Structure formats: C-alpha cells, structure tokens
XYZ file of C-alpha atoms in Angstrom:
398
model
C 128.027 0.005 10.842
C 128.537 3.661 11.781
C 128.084 6.708 9.544
C 129.571 10.035 10.615
C 130.459 13.490 9.334
C 134.203 14.107 8.817
C 135.746 16.262 11.553
C 135.939 19.964 10.779
C 133.161 19.909 8.178
C 130.120 21.992 9.094
C 126.679 21.201 7.788
C 124.635 24.090 6.413
C 121.149 25.190 7.351
C 118.583 23.543 5.112
C 116.618 26.800 4.901
C 119.048 29.703 4.705
C 122.348 27.937 3.962
C 124.246 29.322 6.969
C 127.016 27.036 8.342
C 125.904 25.323 11.545
C 128.251 25.759 14.516
C 125.905 25.420 17.527
C 124.987 21.989 18.919
C 121.755 21.871 20.925
C 122.112 18.280 22.135
C 124.072 15.212 21.097
C 122.149 11.960 21.605
C 124.985 9.767 20.399
C 124.604 7.180 17.646
C 121.241 5.690 16.767
C 119.659 3.636 13.968
C 116.690 4.907 11.960
C 113.812 4.817 14.415
C 111.327 3.103 12.073
C 113.762 0.433 10.833
C 112.198 -2.434 12.778
C 114.238 -5.621 12.656
C 112.716 -8.804 11.230
C 113.501 -12.079 13.014
C 115.588 -13.314 10.086
C 117.775 -10.171 10.387
C 118.586 -10.444 14.095
C 122.167 -11.461 13.395
C 122.683 -8.824 10.692
C 124.411 -5.477 11.178
C 122.517 -2.230 11.649
C 123.736 1.196 10.572
C 123.893 3.831 13.311
C 123.979 7.545 12.488
C 124.845 10.577 14.636
C 121.763 11.969 16.370
C 123.077 15.474 16.878
C 120.743 18.483 16.965
C 122.051 21.844 15.756
C 120.566 25.328 15.493
C 121.139 28.049 12.905
C 122.019 31.448 14.356
C 120.612 33.286 11.337
C 117.070 31.826 11.115
C 116.974 29.745 14.362
C 115.908 26.581 12.576
C 116.663 23.592 14.825
C 117.723 20.662 12.675
C 119.505 17.377 12.116
C 121.957 16.688 9.363
C 120.548 14.389 6.674
C 122.303 11.035 6.417
C 119.684 8.982 4.554
C 117.445 9.902 1.637
C 113.738 10.488 2.174
C 113.068 7.610 -0.213
C 114.982 5.220 2.041
C 112.964 6.331 5.066
C 109.449 6.918 3.776
C 108.854 4.707 0.716
C 107.697 1.949 3.071
C 106.665 3.154 6.496
C 105.608 1.491 9.727
C 103.525 4.347 11.156
C 99.754 4.130 10.612
C 97.937 7.132 12.100
C 94.621 5.369 12.639
C 95.964 3.158 15.446
C 95.876 6.223 17.744
C 92.182 6.735 18.467
C 92.704 10.159 20.025
C 94.543 11.326 16.901
C 91.711 10.130 14.648
C 89.221 12.043 16.790
C 91.479 15.109 16.592
C 91.348 14.811 12.789
C 87.579 14.406 12.744
C 87.038 17.518 14.864
C 89.313 19.505 12.554
C 87.532 18.277 9.421
C 84.092 19.164 10.761
C 85.354 22.611 11.725
C 86.906 23.290 8.308
C 83.826 22.127 6.391
C 81.709 24.580 8.381
C 84.224 27.449 8.329
C 84.940 27.310 4.590
C 81.562 26.045 3.393
C 83.233 23.091 1.680
C 81.085 20.967 -0.585
C 80.988 18.939 -3.780
C 82.680 21.706 -5.826
C 85.571 22.136 -3.379
C 88.984 20.481 -3.318
C 90.847 19.341 -0.201
C 94.430 18.118 -0.604
C 96.516 16.625 2.183
C 100.273 16.247 1.878
C 101.588 13.177 3.731
C 98.047 11.849 4.116
C 99.133 8.572 5.715
C 96.336 5.979 5.967
C 93.404 8.342 5.377
C 92.936 9.112 9.087
C 91.911 12.722 8.177
C 90.622 12.779 4.607
C 88.068 10.041 5.339
C 86.012 12.629 7.256
C 85.903 14.971 4.266
C 84.892 12.034 2.054
C 82.042 11.305 4.461
C 80.956 14.954 4.128
C 80.853 14.717 0.319
C 83.944 16.870 -0.246
C 86.372 15.814 -3.040
C 89.811 14.972 -1.656
C 93.259 13.967 -2.793
C 95.870 12.389 -0.568
C 99.588 12.545 -1.347
C 101.568 9.874 0.484
C 105.011 8.473 -0.456
C 104.659 5.186 1.460
C 102.837 2.727 -0.785
C 101.935 0.344 2.047
C 100.301 3.162 4.015
C 98.581 4.686 0.968
C 96.937 1.324 0.267
C 95.219 1.533 3.662
C 93.882 4.991 2.747
C 92.405 3.684 -0.502
C 90.338 1.158 1.454
C 88.729 4.141 3.240
C 87.714 5.675 -0.088
C 90.557 8.215 -0.073
C 92.166 8.592 -3.539
C 95.909 8.750 -2.918
C 98.924 9.552 -5.086
C 101.995 7.567 -4.056
C 104.473 10.392 -4.566
C 106.784 12.686 -2.679
C 105.486 16.242 -2.639
C 107.441 19.197 -3.970
C 107.386 21.755 -6.765
C 107.407 19.086 -9.483
C 104.225 17.356 -8.322
C 102.608 20.673 -7.359
C 103.191 21.955 -10.892
C 101.627 18.844 -12.389
C 98.509 19.226 -10.239
C 98.192 22.959 -10.909
C 98.552 22.380 -14.657
C 95.522 20.080 -14.462
C 93.545 22.711 -12.563
C 93.747 20.721 -9.345
C 94.452 23.388 -6.729
C 93.404 23.212 -3.107
C 90.715 25.287 -1.439
C 91.999 23.656 1.726
C 95.582 22.385 1.778
C 96.618 20.361 4.829
C 99.933 19.055 6.142
C 99.953 17.415 9.567
C 103.288 16.376 11.076
C 105.077 16.508 7.749
C 106.995 19.812 7.797
C 109.565 18.359 10.202
C 110.088 15.367 7.922
C 111.029 17.282 4.773
C 114.734 17.345 3.875
C 114.335 19.896 1.037
C 112.374 22.475 2.979
C 112.429 25.209 0.341
C 111.191 22.950 -2.458
C 108.384 21.638 -0.257
C 107.076 25.049 0.819
C 107.423 26.411 -2.716
C 105.237 23.491 -3.825
C 102.578 24.440 -1.262
C 102.461 27.913 -2.826
C 101.932 26.435 -6.301
C 99.107 24.033 -5.420
C 97.139 26.388 -3.130
C 94.127 28.039 -4.831
C 94.267 31.870 -5.069
C 92.078 32.338 -1.989
C 92.766 28.901 -0.517
C 93.609 28.144 3.086
C 96.720 26.241 4.135
C 96.986 24.663 7.589
C 100.025 22.869 8.936
C 100.534 21.174 12.288
C 103.969 20.474 13.734
C 105.521 20.023 17.190
C 106.532 23.345 18.736
C 110.245 23.486 19.514
C 109.501 25.618 22.586
C 107.459 22.745 24.028
C 110.239 20.307 23.131
C 112.748 22.308 25.144
C 110.485 23.279 28.031
C 109.141 19.729 28.382
C 112.530 18.051 27.882
C 111.053 16.054 24.994
C 114.393 14.913 23.607
C 112.899 11.580 22.541
C 110.986 13.380 19.794
C 114.362 13.795 18.078
C 115.085 11.153 15.459
C 116.491 10.960 11.952
C 113.067 10.961 10.311
C 112.564 14.478 11.753
C 114.937 16.745 9.894
C 113.754 20.041 11.424
C 112.094 21.455 14.554
C 110.146 24.701 14.275
C 109.278 27.774 16.230
C 106.643 30.133 14.855
C 109.480 32.604 14.302
C 111.255 30.238 11.919
C 108.116 28.900 10.233
C 106.974 32.440 9.508
C 110.328 33.255 7.882
C 110.271 30.099 5.733
C 106.762 30.788 4.472
C 107.443 34.474 3.815
C 110.427 33.492 1.680
C 108.015 31.637 -0.607
C 105.189 34.151 -0.823
C 102.978 32.760 1.941
C 101.748 34.637 5.020
C 101.053 33.019 8.378
C 97.916 34.894 9.458
C 96.803 32.852 12.479
C 98.189 30.264 14.883
C 96.741 27.906 17.459
C 98.536 26.024 20.209
C 97.248 22.452 20.403
C 98.120 19.598 22.794
C 99.002 16.892 20.255
C 102.483 15.320 20.273
C 103.447 16.995 23.521
C 102.491 20.488 22.330
C 102.132 21.528 18.689
C 101.308 24.548 16.589
C 98.603 24.701 13.949
C 99.402 27.569 11.616
C 97.018 29.080 9.084
C 98.589 30.526 5.950
C 97.511 32.213 2.732
C 99.034 33.701 -0.387
C 100.737 37.043 0.209
C 98.493 38.397 -2.565
C 95.290 37.307 -0.783
C 93.927 40.244 1.183
C 90.833 38.437 2.467
C 92.486 37.001 5.590
C 94.018 39.641 7.910
C 96.857 38.687 10.233
C 95.441 37.928 13.680
C 96.839 39.175 16.986
C 97.638 35.559 17.937
C 100.694 35.648 15.655
C 102.386 38.626 17.321
C 101.472 37.333 20.778
C 103.135 33.957 20.262
C 106.186 35.508 18.600
C 106.630 37.651 21.712
C 106.334 34.631 24.012
C 108.952 32.795 21.953
C 111.227 35.828 22.224
C 110.739 35.952 25.983
C 111.482 32.220 26.238
C 114.771 32.740 24.428
C 114.224 31.021 21.080
C 116.306 33.683 19.322
C 119.251 33.274 21.712
C 121.907 30.583 21.411
C 122.298 30.172 25.180
C 118.686 28.939 25.506
C 119.440 26.050 23.186
C 122.804 25.243 24.774
C 121.171 24.755 28.198
C 118.993 21.951 26.820
C 121.796 19.369 26.832
C 122.154 19.525 30.620
C 118.425 18.848 31.058
C 118.630 15.822 28.765
C 121.629 14.286 30.505
C 119.943 14.556 33.898
C 116.772 12.921 32.553
C 118.818 9.995 31.249
C 120.360 9.501 34.686
C 116.939 9.602 36.346
C 115.475 7.001 33.988
C 118.406 4.642 34.493
C 118.331 5.112 38.269
C 114.667 4.087 38.332
C 115.088 1.071 36.044
C 118.167 -0.173 37.915
C 116.362 0.086 41.255
C 113.307 -1.777 39.974
C 115.387 -4.583 38.442
C 117.452 -4.962 41.618
C 114.163 -5.360 43.469
C 113.324 -8.265 41.141
C 110.583 -6.437 39.209
C 109.566 -7.369 35.685
C 109.144 -4.442 33.295
C 107.458 -4.394 29.885
C 107.164 -1.558 27.415
C 103.988 -0.295 25.811
C 104.331 0.955 22.270
C 107.038 0.894 19.630
C 107.086 4.546 18.512
C 109.974 6.451 17.016
C 110.340 8.486 20.210
C 110.657 5.292 22.228
C 113.497 4.087 20.050
C 115.376 7.351 20.544
C 114.962 7.146 24.310
C 115.941 3.482 24.613
C 119.001 3.787 22.395
C 120.210 6.982 24.076
C 119.784 5.492 27.542
C 121.219 2.087 26.588
C 118.044 0.255 27.638
C 117.776 -3.227 26.180
C 116.276 -6.557 27.242
C 118.253 -6.374 30.478
C 115.662 -3.774 31.534
C 112.601 -4.307 29.300
C 111.565 -7.911 28.706
C 109.451 -6.934 25.696
C 107.209 -4.183 24.405
C 103.751 -4.346 22.824
C 102.075 -2.405 20.041
C 98.588 -2.397 18.500
C 100.068 -1.987 15.022
C 100.284 -5.515 13.618
C 102.807 -4.257 11.061
C 105.316 -4.004 13.930
C 104.347 -7.141 15.860
C 106.810 -10.001 15.542
C 109.680 -7.627 14.806
C 112.312 -6.124 17.110
C 113.080 -2.531 18.047
C 115.995 -1.061 16.075
C 119.249 -0.938 17.970
C 117.969 -2.409 21.219
C 116.470 -5.584 19.653
C 113.615 -5.638 22.190
C 110.816 -7.908 20.856
C 107.508 -6.303 19.822
C 104.452 -8.373 20.768
C 100.667 -7.941 20.689
C 99.066 -6.015 23.604
C 97.425 -9.203 24.874
C 100.854 -10.288 26.126
C 100.618 -7.715 28.930
C 97.611 -9.497 30.437
C 99.143 -12.926 29.818
C 102.595 -12.243 31.294
C 101.521 -9.739 33.980
C 104.677 -7.613 34.368
C 105.049 -5.567 37.548
C 105.502 -2.317 35.641
C 104.612 -1.035 32.178
C 106.869 1.637 30.690
C 104.704 3.757 28.325
C 106.904 4.876 25.425
C 104.392 6.986 23.401
C 103.731 9.297 26.353
C 101.778 11.714 24.134
C 98.870 9.211 24.123
C 99.381 7.901 27.673
C 95.800 8.627 28.735
C 94.453 6.541 25.847
C 96.850 3.684 26.663
C 96.048 3.758 30.384
C 92.338 3.555 29.566
C 92.963 0.544 27.308
C 95.085 -1.168 29.968
C 92.602 -0.535 32.792
C-alpha cells in the first residue's frame, strides 16, 4: 500500500503554520522504520509513506509531513535505550553531574519525558532522588518499572502537564532526551514543558543537530518517527514562543552530533544567558542554516552517497563475498529502503535487542538474528547500520 499527499497541496509548518514549498531531500517511499515484520506477516502488505524532508522559510524548522498518528507509532515501541551501553554511560554521567550541580536530594523532583526503559532515571533513583518517568510505550515502560523507575504510560502535552502541576508535581529538573524530534504537536508539547517546570527549575533537552545532519550527510537519521529536525536557531524560537529561554547550549557527540540545551522560565532571572548561545547561533548563520540554498544542496550529497554504497556492495557481491548487517535501527531501515538493499546484498542482520530478533526489517524483509550468528556463519564483511555506536559494536565483535 502507498500513502501520498495529493498534488498541489502544501503541508504547513508544525510550528509557525507557514506553507512549506522547499524540499530538502526526497528519500522516496518507505515504511515506518520501527514496524518490524513478524514471520506470520511476511506475505502481508506493508504501507509505504513519502519520506520527503521540507524546510520552512519563516522559522527554518526542517520537518516531515505527518502521515501516521503518534499513537500508532509509539504506543508499542521496539527501541530500548539500555541495549546501547555507551548511551547508558552517557546518561549516568549526566545524572551525576546534575545531582551535584543542582544539589538534588530526597526533597527534589526529577521528571523525564519519553523516559524509555529507565536508562537515565535509574541513576537518580540510585542517588535517592524522587523521579517520575513519562513514556507512551507500555512495553518499554514496563522495563523501566523493573529498575525502580515509576512511570506513567501517557503521551506528554499540556493536558498531562496540567494534571501534574495541579497535584503539585513540578520538576526541579525536567529532562527530554531525543524526544523533541518525535513530537507531532510541537507547540502543545513545549507549552506542557512550561507548565510542569518548577518556577526556578532547569529544563534540559537533547536532540540531533540539523547542522551535523547536513554536514555529515546523515540522511539515514530521517524517518517517519522523527517529525522535526532542529537547529539552535529554531529551537530558541520555539521555546521563546512559549515563555522559555534557552540560556546555555552544549555540543555533544551522541547520535552523530547533538545539542543539549538548557532552558528556564522567562521570568526566572537566576540563570543568565551564556555566551555559548550567541556563539553557536553565529556558527549556524555562517553555515547557512537560515538560507534555502544550503538545504537544497543536501539532496545532491545524498544521491552521491547512495551511488557509492551501491557501487561497493555490487563489487563485493560480484567478488563472491558474503555480507551481514549489524543492528536493526531506524536509521538502517531508512538507508536500506532508500538504496534498495535487500537480501540480494545482505544475507541477514543481527541485533542485541531480543524484541527484534526473529522478525524482519520493514520494507526490505531482511531477517534479524541474534549476534551469535555472526560468529557461527562467519560472513566476509559486516555492514554496521547504527554507525553512531560503531566503536561499541567493533569492540563487541573483536
């Protein structure tokens, strides 16, 4: 099945409402990247949706049109954060830093939106700090509960934020890691952050930096579960619209290059805006993130990368080499579907997440096996799909 937008109809920016006329890159048609296929569904149809990235010339938000509801995508989810050891360590380092910086203790409240399987909040629990996780995927939230992380199985927005605030449950530290991109109703989500943040509370959000996406040709980080892609310029505008001030920013290496922004209430004068904010805004300006031509040039980069990948795989297969994949991440599914790579190139892929094992990649129908199959079958080459954790995978495979 194929779903498409009628010709001549322009989507509107999910932040400012401006009609979208500028296409950044068109990756063709692709299924939902986390819709892994069960063996009993191998002969069933899959729905493919346009994977077309657009940019708004008013606010410069890079975005995809929404074709599927958030409930359809996130109510049951295949991504468990704790399978990436480097990501868990990243979370632990952050938690230890925030406990020390804010003096968090038994009378504090930490809330994480999209808390996944407790990969982060477990470290605050260990430090004796009260926490609350908010996670819409019931299967993932259940894993968090086993770590001692109390978790609400809800989607976050102004409605839930109002309920929490009415009960006096406001956050001294409010966290959202890799969730901002996955929110279809951006204004409702950020307005909810404003409501649930304590008067002098600290909000931190991490999200992939669109400048790194373009500079690093990271087109495989585009998939339907990511509705938006942010620069600091755009994030600052979104937060200002809802009474929040971005007062500091850090560039971090996760997910190919991300931003961690620090925000506060506009009324909170205890946290001055740091020079890091103006410095990064200037670098984004110099890079061209407020010019349409910078985005238009991206498509040429992507097309050439596709040709290079296919040239390599074709040469290896003609030489009689056996190739296996490592990982079954969303980014891998984008890459494989865009490049048309199926079992004629990759015999199978492996993943540590047993939730995915025994299923097949969406669209390409490549089987997902346990990592032990690499040692048993001994392919000539391993194609690492989650390149953002390649060092961790290479250490495991050594």
